[in-house]
Amino acid sequence: MKKVAILGSTGSIGKSTLDLIERSPDKFEITALTAAVNVDALADAARRTNARLAVIADESRLRDLEDALQGSGCQAAAGADSLVGAATGDSDLVMAAIVGCAGLRPTMAAVEAGKTVALANKEALVTAGDLMTEAAKTSGATLLPVDSEHNAIFQSLAGSRIDQVSRIILTASGGPFRTASAEAMRNATPAQAVAHPNWTMGAKISVDSATLMNKGLELIEAHYLFGLPSERIDILVHPQSVIHSLVEFIDGSVLAQLGSPDMRIPIAYALAWPERMPTPAQRLDLAAIARLDFGEPDLERFPALRLSREALEAGGSAPAALNAANEVAVATFLDGKISFPDISKLVDMALQENESPAPRSIEDVFEIDRKVRTDVTAMIEGRCA
Ligand SMILES: NC(=O)c1ccc[n+]([C@@H]2O[C@H](COP(=O)([O-])OP(=O)(O)OC[C@H]3O[C@@H](n4cnc5c(N)ncnc54)[C@H](OP(=O)(O)O)[C@@H]3O)[C@@H](O)[C@H]2O)c1
């Protein structure tokens, strides 16, 4: 029995993880589940899976969680320290699936504790990449990529040495606005932006997929996971999301991982690693798909991708600043208060204003995050005033 703790168990990745685990009750045992505010879904999952610990980040909901778990035998806890407790407590694998920089502290704690961490929470690695990879080296933690692209690269590398790799190629579906005009993008609504053509995901990552910031964050994530510089990480638009990413080796061979667009495939790979496990994901029918298309990303209509590469190449505090600005801008767009193109404009302005030194601890990352959030909020208030 593999003991699993799921951080962000009520989200899209968290629920898919639970789905797989509940299909293999003889292989996995849930030790801890966490959520931000969603007491009902957290308590329901804790009861179904006989979890030992359920943590709600919002301390004001502890009483509700205790009530919902009464008689279940599952311990209820709340707050930031309890999230860290869930990440570092008894488990063989921690699924890091909180969205945004909010996941950094517990994810880092799991890494520092030397855990095997299935990493979905890309923002944690983007904001604290050097610190997290150093911490993993020191503690002996293993980072297993859950993002479908990085999981595909991990599978395609199949243990090859990174000096045998000439480049990696991250595929991008292009999102819901791949072929939209600049005019249509100016008028895009939150509902249109979250309607991803191939994947069903949480709201924040769906908007990131529409701006291509998601691919930008993945570019930075790939740099930290695989240790390759920006110029050896390419982006290829591939609308069908069948090839999840590719590795080109120094001899010209290219290996790729293919599959239907169902996050349960990469999640299962991380859960079962170094073995494999069955999933209910639809099998790939290439004859029915018949053709696969590829193209270059349009950096004019999708400036977030260019900004992400600039942040990666600038290094230091730039990736954390990029992420913080994006998180505020996306939340404000989802609230209907700014336009779709404003997201990238705000990120651009925040990067230009960012003068913070490189973070030397995660407290420094939180300081950069706080400062950029304040600055971007002020920019938005200035625009809306
Ligand atoms: N969805 C995908 O297909 C996909 C694919 C690749 C990578 N990822 C990455 O995986 C991560 C999760 O994405 P998602 O789509 O699953 O997000 P989601 O559906 O929005 O779920 C987010 C989870 O995090 C919890 N959470 C939110 N804010 C929190 C906070 N301040 N403190 C503690 N917990 C918090 C939520 O709890 P509540 O339910 O209580 O709000 C929920 O459990 C993201 O980093 C995303 O980029 C997702």
Tab-separated table of C-alpha atoms and ligand atoms in Angstrom:
chain	number	residue	atom	x	y	z
A	1	MET	CA	0.000	0.000	0.000
A	2	LYS	CA	1.363	3.372	-1.024
A	3	LYS	CA	0.433	6.144	1.421
A	4	VAL	CA	-0.626	9.334	-0.356
A	5	ALA	CA	-1.249	12.880	0.884
A	6	ILE	CA	-3.162	15.132	-1.534
A	7	LEU	CA	-2.662	18.892	-1.206
A	8	GLY	CA	-5.518	20.593	-3.080
A	9	SER	CA	-7.727	17.490	-3.036
A	10	THR	CA	-10.921	19.368	-3.999
A	11	GLY	CA	-9.566	20.802	-7.250
A	12	SER	CA	-9.434	19.386	-10.742
A	13	ILE	CA	-6.110	17.537	-10.238
A	14	GLY	CA	-7.045	16.571	-6.683
A	15	LYS	CA	-10.324	15.002	-7.806
A	16	SER	CA	-8.675	13.116	-10.672
A	17	THR	CA	-6.093	11.798	-8.205
A	18	LEU	CA	-8.861	10.660	-5.857
A	19	ASP	CA	-10.683	9.034	-8.761
A	20	LEU	CA	-7.623	6.916	-9.606
A	21	ILE	CA	-6.930	6.028	-5.993
A	22	GLU	CA	-10.539	5.022	-5.349
A	23	ARG	CA	-10.337	2.675	-8.346
A	24	SER	CA	-7.300	0.931	-6.794
A	25	PRO	CA	-8.139	0.666	-3.081
A	26	ASP	CA	-5.754	-2.272	-2.676
A	27	LYS	CA	-2.777	-0.188	-3.832
A	28	PHE	CA	-3.211	3.172	-2.109
A	29	GLU	CA	-4.078	4.551	1.275
A	30	ILE	CA	-4.921	8.224	1.816
A	31	THR	CA	-3.169	9.728	4.797
A	32	ALA	CA	-4.068	13.409	4.366
A	33	LEU	CA	-6.319	15.602	2.235
A	34	THR	CA	-6.384	19.397	2.078
A	35	ALA	CA	-8.540	22.189	0.632
A	36	ALA	CA	-8.754	25.983	0.871
A	37	VAL	CA	-12.415	26.603	1.729
A	38	ASN	CA	-14.472	23.733	0.322
A	39	VAL	CA	-15.445	21.913	3.529
A	40	ASP	CA	-18.167	19.734	2.015
A	41	ALA	CA	-16.049	18.248	-0.773
A	42	LEU	CA	-13.090	17.796	1.591
A	43	ALA	CA	-15.129	16.010	4.256
A	44	ASP	CA	-16.917	13.900	1.666
A	45	ALA	CA	-13.617	12.716	0.145
A	46	ALA	CA	-12.129	12.125	3.601
A	47	ARG	CA	-15.087	9.908	4.563
A	48	ARG	CA	-15.058	7.989	1.278
A	49	THR	CA	-11.343	7.250	1.455
A	50	ASN	CA	-10.963	6.821	5.255
A	51	ALA	CA	-8.359	9.581	5.255
A	52	ARG	CA	-6.598	10.046	8.579
A	53	LEU	CA	-6.260	13.842	8.390
A	54	ALA	CA	-8.241	16.580	6.610
A	55	VAL	CA	-6.903	20.143	6.583
A	56	ILE	CA	-8.786	23.249	5.589
A	57	ALA	CA	-6.546	26.264	4.879
A	58	ASP	CA	-9.172	28.784	5.983
A	59	GLU	CA	-9.084	28.632	9.790
A	60	SER	CA	-12.576	30.124	10.102
A	61	ARG	CA	-13.982	26.888	8.613
A	62	LEU	CA	-12.418	24.511	11.152
A	63	ARG	CA	-15.628	24.210	13.153
A	64	ASP	CA	-17.610	23.307	10.013
A	65	LEU	CA	-14.991	20.716	9.077
A	66	GLU	CA	-15.051	19.186	12.560
A	67	ASP	CA	-18.851	18.950	12.355
A	68	ALA	CA	-18.727	17.412	8.887
A	69	LEU	CA	-16.183	14.788	9.999
A	70	GLN	CA	-17.852	13.844	13.264
A	71	GLY	CA	-17.796	10.087	13.836
A	72	SER	CA	-15.569	9.457	10.789
A	73	GLY	CA	-12.329	8.903	12.693
A	74	CYS	CA	-10.639	11.508	10.479
A	75	GLN	CA	-8.818	14.281	12.324
A	76	ALA	CA	-9.723	17.847	11.308
A	77	ALA	CA	-7.176	20.664	11.286
A	78	ALA	CA	-6.859	24.150	9.799
A	79	GLY	CA	-4.367	26.822	8.824
A	80	ALA	CA	-0.969	27.160	7.200
A	81	ASP	CA	0.967	25.089	9.757
A	82	SER	CA	-1.508	22.224	9.408
A	83	LEU	CA	-1.075	22.324	5.613
A	84	VAL	CA	2.649	21.897	6.206
A	85	GLY	CA	1.821	19.073	8.615
A	86	ALA	CA	-0.202	17.342	5.879
A	87	ALA	CA	2.722	17.761	3.459
A	88	THR	CA	5.376	16.424	5.829
A	89	GLY	CA	3.409	13.799	7.783
A	90	ASP	CA	3.260	10.064	7.168
A	91	SER	CA	3.134	9.423	3.378
A	92	ASP	CA	5.104	7.788	0.580
A	93	LEU	CA	3.960	10.333	-1.994
A	94	VAL	CA	2.666	13.897	-1.770
A	95	MET	CA	0.456	15.112	-4.602
A	96	ALA	CA	1.110	18.883	-4.725
A	97	ALA	CA	-2.052	20.159	-6.426
A	98	ILE	CA	-2.811	23.472	-4.766
A	99	VAL	CA	-3.188	26.229	-7.352
A	100	GLY	CA	-0.824	29.202	-7.340
A	101	CYS	CA	1.910	30.472	-5.059
A	102	ALA	CA	-0.386	29.485	-2.147
A	103	GLY	CA	1.001	25.971	-2.614
A	104	LEU	CA	4.635	26.987	-2.215
A	105	ARG	CA	5.030	26.604	1.560
A	106	PRO	CA	3.569	23.077	1.899
A	107	THR	CA	5.174	21.898	-1.360
A	108	MET	CA	8.565	23.195	-0.247
A	109	ALA	CA	8.055	21.580	3.162
A	110	ALA	CA	7.411	18.218	1.454
A	111	VAL	CA	10.572	18.670	-0.643
A	112	GLU	CA	12.625	19.625	2.414
A	113	ALA	CA	11.287	16.550	4.192
A	114	GLY	CA	12.735	14.412	1.367
A	115	LYS	CA	9.345	13.225	0.102
A	116	THR	CA	8.475	11.895	-3.321
A	117	VAL	CA	6.471	14.853	-4.612
A	118	ALA	CA	4.107	14.564	-7.582
A	119	LEU	CA	4.235	18.171	-8.725
A	120	ALA	CA	1.165	19.683	-10.355
A	121	ASN	CA	1.530	23.038	-8.579
A	122	LYS	CA	3.807	24.556	-11.235
A	123	GLU	CA	3.643	28.023	-9.660
A	124	ALA	CA	5.574	26.702	-6.628
A	125	LEU	CA	8.493	25.666	-8.835
A	126	VAL	CA	8.274	28.775	-11.024
A	127	THR	CA	8.465	31.150	-8.057
A	128	ALA	CA	11.137	29.269	-6.097
A	129	GLY	CA	12.882	27.140	-8.717
A	130	ASP	CA	16.483	27.455	-7.556
A	131	LEU	CA	15.511	27.084	-3.901
A	132	MET	CA	13.322	24.058	-4.518
A	133	THR	CA	15.775	22.191	-6.727
A	134	GLU	CA	18.562	22.880	-4.189
A	135	ALA	CA	16.316	21.685	-1.354
A	136	ALA	CA	15.530	18.504	-3.300
A	137	LYS	CA	19.255	17.826	-3.786
A	138	THR	CA	19.937	18.312	-0.088
A	139	SER	CA	16.990	16.260	1.192
A	140	GLY	CA	17.006	13.581	-1.518
A	141	ALA	CA	13.396	14.408	-2.460
A	142	THR	CA	12.139	13.179	-5.849
A	143	LEU	CA	10.094	15.557	-8.007
A	144	LEU	CA	7.741	13.715	-10.363
A	145	PRO	CA	6.192	16.014	-12.979
A	146	VAL	CA	2.391	15.836	-13.241
A	147	ASP	CA	1.914	18.556	-15.834
A	148	SER	CA	1.183	16.515	-18.960
A	149	GLU	CA	4.018	18.138	-20.946
A	150	HIS	CA	6.692	17.600	-18.299
A	151	ASN	CA	5.388	14.144	-17.575
A	152	ALA	CA	5.710	13.395	-21.305
A	153	ILE	CA	9.303	14.639	-21.287
A	154	PHE	CA	10.067	12.643	-18.143
A	155	GLN	CA	8.681	9.518	-19.836
A	156	SER	CA	10.497	10.226	-23.118
A	157	LEU	CA	13.804	10.798	-21.350
A	158	ALA	CA	13.372	7.336	-19.821
A	159	GLY	CA	16.443	7.830	-17.666
A	160	SER	CA	18.660	9.223	-20.490
A	161	ARG	CA	21.400	11.599	-19.423
A	162	ILE	CA	20.493	15.234	-20.013
A	163	ASP	CA	23.769	15.777	-21.957
A	164	GLN	CA	22.354	13.386	-24.576
A	165	VAL	CA	19.453	15.803	-25.154
A	166	SER	CA	19.759	18.612	-27.683
A	167	ARG	CA	16.395	20.216	-26.864
A	168	ILE	CA	12.976	19.569	-25.459
A	169	ILE	CA	9.809	20.665	-27.200
A	170	LEU	CA	6.744	21.568	-25.151
A	171	THR	CA	3.533	21.245	-27.103
A	172	ALA	CA	0.743	23.808	-26.655
A	173	SER	CA	-2.840	23.362	-27.763
A	174	GLY	CA	-3.040	27.116	-28.406
A	175	GLY	CA	-6.068	27.406	-26.112
A	176	PRO	CA	-9.520	28.713	-26.976
A	177	PHE	CA	-8.177	31.807	-28.800
A	178	ARG	CA	-5.624	30.066	-31.023
A	179	THR	CA	-7.280	31.368	-34.172
A	180	ALA	CA	-9.147	34.354	-32.668
A	181	SER	CA	-8.604	37.867	-34.012
A	182	ALA	CA	-7.008	40.543	-31.826
A	183	GLU	CA	-10.437	42.228	-31.785
A	184	ALA	CA	-12.171	39.079	-30.506
A	185	MET	CA	-9.497	38.698	-27.827
A	186	ARG	CA	-10.045	42.299	-26.676
A	187	ASN	CA	-13.710	41.450	-26.079
A	188	ALA	CA	-13.182	37.940	-24.672
A	189	THR	CA	-15.276	37.101	-21.616
A	190	PRO	CA	-14.154	34.949	-18.667
A	191	ALA	CA	-16.585	32.226	-19.815
A	192	GLN	CA	-14.953	32.151	-23.277
A	193	ALA	CA	-11.449	32.148	-21.783
A	194	VAL	CA	-12.071	29.168	-19.482
A	195	ALA	CA	-13.677	27.081	-22.257
A	196	HIS	CA	-10.570	25.108	-23.188
A	197	PRO	CA	-11.009	23.070	-26.384
A	198	ASN	CA	-9.266	19.881	-25.118
A	199	TRP	CA	-8.808	19.888	-21.335
A	200	THR	CA	-11.168	20.353	-18.369
A	201	MET	CA	-9.211	22.200	-15.678
A	202	GLY	CA	-9.508	24.716	-12.847
A	203	ALA	CA	-10.397	28.317	-13.751
A	204	LYS	CA	-6.930	29.835	-13.214
A	205	ILE	CA	-4.989	27.385	-15.374
A	206	SER	CA	-7.735	27.599	-18.033
A	207	VAL	CA	-7.240	31.370	-18.329
A	208	ASP	CA	-3.459	30.790	-18.332
A	209	SER	CA	-3.971	28.407	-21.248
A	210	ALA	CA	-5.945	31.068	-23.103
A	211	THR	CA	-3.188	33.716	-22.687
A	212	LEU	CA	-0.457	31.053	-23.202
A	213	MET	CA	0.923	32.117	-19.813
A	214	ASN	CA	0.430	28.469	-18.891
A	215	LYS	CA	2.986	27.522	-21.552
A	216	GLY	CA	5.240	30.298	-20.289
A	217	LEU	CA	5.033	28.965	-16.727
A	218	GLU	CA	5.700	25.491	-18.134
A	219	LEU	CA	8.781	26.785	-19.938
A	220	ILE	CA	10.169	27.971	-16.589
A	221	GLU	CA	9.011	24.766	-14.897
A	222	ALA	CA	10.819	22.696	-17.562
A	223	HIS	CA	14.023	24.661	-17.016
A	224	TYR	CA	14.022	23.795	-13.307
A	225	LEU	CA	12.856	20.195	-13.702
A	226	PHE	CA	15.257	19.181	-16.454
A	227	GLY	CA	18.125	21.654	-16.029
A	228	LEU	CA	18.080	22.945	-19.624
A	229	PRO	CA	18.585	26.615	-20.571
A	230	SER	CA	15.861	28.661	-22.253
A	231	GLU	CA	17.376	28.275	-25.744
A	232	ARG	CA	17.062	24.482	-25.543
A	233	ILE	CA	13.358	24.547	-24.667
A	234	ASP	CA	11.055	25.153	-27.632
A	235	ILE	CA	7.299	25.631	-27.838
A	236	LEU	CA	5.274	24.006	-30.606
A	237	VAL	CA	1.570	24.630	-31.173
A	238	HIS	CA	-0.245	21.337	-31.612
A	239	PRO	CA	-4.032	21.885	-31.468
A	240	GLN	CA	-5.085	18.237	-30.989
A	241	SER	CA	-3.174	17.759	-27.666
A	242	VAL	CA	-2.269	14.191	-28.624
A	243	ILE	CA	1.516	14.553	-28.488
A	244	HIS	CA	2.120	15.826	-24.975
A	245	SER	CA	5.741	16.883	-25.577
A	246	LEU	CA	8.938	15.708	-27.259
A	247	VAL	CA	12.631	15.217	-26.575
A	248	GLU	CA	15.190	15.635	-29.339
A	249	PHE	CA	18.470	13.800	-28.696
A	250	ILE	CA	21.934	14.745	-29.992
A	251	ASP	CA	21.769	12.059	-32.708
A	252	GLY	CA	18.573	13.601	-34.169
A	253	SER	CA	16.198	11.009	-32.702
A	254	VAL	CA	12.983	12.475	-31.325
A	255	LEU	CA	10.964	10.641	-28.671
A	256	ALA	CA	7.492	11.723	-27.636
A	257	GLN	CA	4.679	10.571	-25.372
A	258	LEU	CA	1.176	10.429	-26.846
A	259	GLY	CA	-2.203	9.853	-25.249
A	260	SER	CA	-5.722	11.194	-25.061
A	261	PRO	CA	-5.989	14.514	-23.224
A	262	ASP	CA	-6.902	13.118	-19.802
A	263	MET	CA	-4.887	14.228	-16.790
A	264	ARG	CA	-5.450	10.840	-15.171
A	265	ILE	CA	-2.702	9.456	-17.445
A	266	PRO	CA	0.155	11.653	-16.124
A	267	ILE	CA	-1.298	11.539	-12.607
A	268	ALA	CA	-1.359	7.722	-12.728
A	269	TYR	CA	2.220	7.705	-13.980
A	270	ALA	CA	3.307	9.768	-10.968
A	271	LEU	CA	1.169	7.770	-8.518
A	272	ALA	CA	2.451	4.386	-9.656
A	273	TRP	CA	6.052	5.441	-10.453
A	274	PRO	CA	8.335	3.583	-10.984
A	275	GLU	CA	5.610	1.089	-11.964
A	276	ARG	CA	2.537	1.776	-14.130
A	277	MET	CA	-1.129	1.382	-13.274
A	278	PRO	CA	-4.297	1.087	-15.392
A	279	THR	CA	-6.489	4.148	-15.969
A	280	PRO	CA	-9.984	4.523	-17.447
A	281	ALA	CA	-8.660	7.128	-19.908
A	282	GLN	CA	-9.904	6.758	-23.452
A	283	ARG	CA	-7.430	4.846	-25.644
A	284	LEU	CA	-5.834	6.757	-28.465
A	285	ASP	CA	-7.357	5.989	-31.864
A	286	LEU	CA	-4.879	7.525	-34.305
A	287	ALA	CA	-6.789	6.298	-37.353
A	288	ALA	CA	-9.871	8.179	-36.157
A	289	ILE	CA	-7.794	11.283	-35.359
A	290	ALA	CA	-6.261	10.904	-38.856
A	291	ARG	CA	-4.081	14.028	-38.739
A	292	LEU	CA	-1.948	15.983	-36.329
A	293	ASP	CA	-1.204	19.671	-36.899
A	294	PHE	CA	1.731	21.789	-35.764
A	295	GLY	CA	2.647	25.461	-35.894
A	296	GLU	CA	4.710	28.239	-34.350
A	297	PRO	CA	3.197	30.201	-31.431
A	298	ASP	CA	2.142	33.772	-32.260
A	299	LEU	CA	4.093	35.961	-29.836
A	300	GLU	CA	2.257	39.105	-30.969
A	301	ARG	CA	-1.198	37.899	-29.975
A	302	PHE	CA	0.157	35.935	-27.005
A	303	PRO	CA	2.758	38.211	-25.360
A	304	ALA	CA	2.623	36.181	-22.114
A	305	LEU	CA	4.840	33.584	-23.724
A	306	ARG	CA	7.488	36.173	-24.637
A	307	LEU	CA	7.297	37.704	-21.138
A	308	SER	CA	7.786	34.293	-19.532
A	309	ARG	CA	10.880	33.600	-21.604
A	310	GLU	CA	12.240	37.027	-20.683
A	311	ALA	CA	11.573	36.309	-16.997
A	312	LEU	CA	13.301	32.933	-17.237
A	313	GLU	CA	16.322	34.478	-18.940
A	314	ALA	CA	16.457	37.396	-16.467
A	315	GLY	CA	16.301	34.925	-13.557
A	316	GLY	CA	16.533	36.256	-9.998
A	317	SER	CA	13.184	37.556	-8.781
A	318	ALA	CA	11.657	37.848	-12.283
A	319	PRO	CA	9.828	34.462	-12.394
A	320	ALA	CA	8.236	35.086	-8.966
A	321	ALA	CA	7.242	38.609	-10.058
A	322	LEU	CA	5.801	37.296	-13.339
A	323	ASN	CA	3.756	34.715	-11.458
A	324	ALA	CA	2.440	37.117	-8.813
A	325	ALA	CA	1.382	39.683	-11.416
A	326	ASN	CA	-0.318	36.982	-13.445
A	327	GLU	CA	-2.206	35.565	-10.441
A	328	VAL	CA	-3.629	38.991	-9.558
A	329	ALA	CA	-4.414	39.847	-13.182
A	330	VAL	CA	-6.147	36.509	-13.851
A	331	ALA	CA	-8.277	36.775	-10.684
A	332	THR	CA	-9.264	40.331	-11.661
A	333	PHE	CA	-10.108	39.244	-15.209
A	334	LEU	CA	-12.242	36.378	-13.838
A	335	ASP	CA	-14.061	39.011	-11.714
A	336	GLY	CA	-14.883	40.837	-14.948
A	337	LYS	CA	-12.904	43.964	-13.977
A	338	ILE	CA	-10.207	44.012	-16.671
A	339	SER	CA	-10.037	42.891	-20.289
A	340	PHE	CA	-8.309	39.736	-21.516
A	341	PRO	CA	-5.313	41.606	-23.095
A	342	ASP	CA	-4.910	43.570	-19.832
A	343	ILE	CA	-3.630	40.385	-18.173
A	344	SER	CA	-0.426	40.364	-20.202
A	345	LYS	CA	-0.132	44.156	-20.114
A	346	LEU	CA	-0.184	44.126	-16.306
A	347	VAL	CA	2.389	41.323	-16.195
A	348	ASP	CA	4.599	43.318	-18.554
A	349	MET	CA	4.321	46.458	-16.397
A	350	ALA	CA	5.007	44.493	-13.217
A	351	LEU	CA	8.140	42.932	-14.722
A	352	GLN	CA	9.397	46.342	-15.806
A	353	GLU	CA	8.875	47.742	-12.303
A	354	ASN	CA	10.304	44.743	-10.476
A	355	GLU	CA	13.626	45.552	-8.837
A	356	SER	CA	13.614	42.939	-6.074
A	357	PRO	CA	16.828	40.986	-5.595
A	358	ALA	CA	16.961	37.245	-6.213
A	359	PRO	CA	15.188	35.339	-3.416
A	360	ARG	CA	17.474	33.531	-0.986
A	361	SER	CA	14.677	31.905	1.003
A	362	ILE	CA	10.999	31.237	0.500
A	363	GLU	CA	10.287	34.167	2.838
A	364	ASP	CA	12.014	36.317	0.176
A	365	VAL	CA	9.744	34.727	-2.467
A	366	PHE	CA	6.683	35.646	-0.387
A	367	GLU	CA	8.034	39.186	-0.019
A	368	ILE	CA	8.414	39.521	-3.823
A	369	ASP	CA	4.950	38.013	-4.235
A	370	ARG	CA	3.405	40.452	-1.717
A	371	LYS	CA	5.109	43.489	-3.259
A	372	VAL	CA	4.092	42.658	-6.828
A	373	ARG	CA	0.517	41.907	-5.765
A	374	THR	CA	0.329	45.329	-4.087
A	375	ASP	CA	1.828	47.056	-7.134
A	376	VAL	CA	-0.443	45.299	-9.628
A	377	THR	CA	-3.519	45.921	-7.485
A	378	ALA	CA	-2.594	49.631	-7.450
A	379	MET	CA	-2.140	49.583	-11.241
A	380	ILE	CA	-5.588	48.015	-11.631
A	381	GLU	CA	-7.187	50.502	-9.250
A	382	GLY	CA	-5.504	53.324	-11.195
A	383	ARG	CA	-6.967	51.974	-14.455
A	384	CYS	CA	-10.432	51.360	-13.050
A	385	ALA	CA	-10.609	54.718	-11.207
B	1	LIG	N1	-6.272	21.031	-13.925
B	1	LIG	C1	-5.386	20.510	-14.730
B	1	LIG	O1	-5.711	19.764	-15.658
B	1	LIG	C2	-3.921	20.821	-14.530
B	1	LIG	C3	-2.993	20.327	-15.467
B	1	LIG	C4	-1.644	20.571	-15.243
B	1	LIG	C5	-1.225	21.291	-14.138
B	1	LIG	N2	-2.157	21.771	-13.257
B	1	LIG	C6	-1.697	22.559	-12.101
B	1	LIG	O2	-2.186	21.938	-10.917
B	1	LIG	C7	-2.488	22.917	-9.930
B	1	LIG	C8	-3.943	22.736	-9.518
B	1	LIG	O3	-4.771	23.054	-10.647
B	1	LIG	P1	-6.324	22.729	-10.647
B	1	LIG	O4	-6.774	23.014	-12.034
B	1	LIG	O5	-6.548	21.402	-10.032
B	1	LIG	O6	-6.847	23.896	-9.687
B	1	LIG	P2	-8.291	24.023	-9.010
B	1	LIG	O7	-9.263	23.133	-9.662
B	1	LIG	O8	-8.574	25.474	-8.938
B	1	LIG	O9	-8.024	23.459	-7.519
B	1	LIG	C9	-7.158	24.123	-6.654
B	1	LIG	C10	-7.024	23.368	-5.335
B	1	LIG	O10	-6.191	24.145	-4.459
B	1	LIG	C11	-6.922	24.516	-3.290
B	1	LIG	N3	-6.505	25.873	-2.927
B	1	LIG	C12	-6.769	27.007	-3.618
B	1	LIG	N4	-6.241	28.063	-2.977
B	1	LIG	C13	-5.651	27.579	-1.864
B	1	LIG	C14	-4.979	28.194	-0.761
B	1	LIG	N5	-4.817	29.530	-0.679
B	1	LIG	N6	-4.508	27.403	0.239
B	1	LIG	C15	-4.684	26.058	0.192
B	1	LIG	N7	-5.334	25.419	-0.815
B	1	LIG	C16	-5.798	26.179	-1.833
B	1	LIG	C17	-8.384	24.431	-3.702
B	1	LIG	O11	-9.241	24.282	-2.562
B	1	LIG	P3	-10.821	24.748	-2.644
B	1	LIG	O12	-11.517	23.744	-3.533
B	1	LIG	O13	-11.276	24.668	-1.230
B	1	LIG	O14	-10.826	26.136	-3.218
B	1	LIG	C18	-8.351	23.194	-4.591
B	1	LIG	O15	-8.272	22.042	-3.785
B	1	LIG	C19	-2.190	24.273	-10.577
B	1	LIG	O16	-0.919	24.690	-10.216
B	1	LIG	C20	-2.230	23.990	-12.072
B	1	LIG	O17	-1.403	24.843	-12.813
B	1	LIG	C21	-3.476	21.557	-13.427
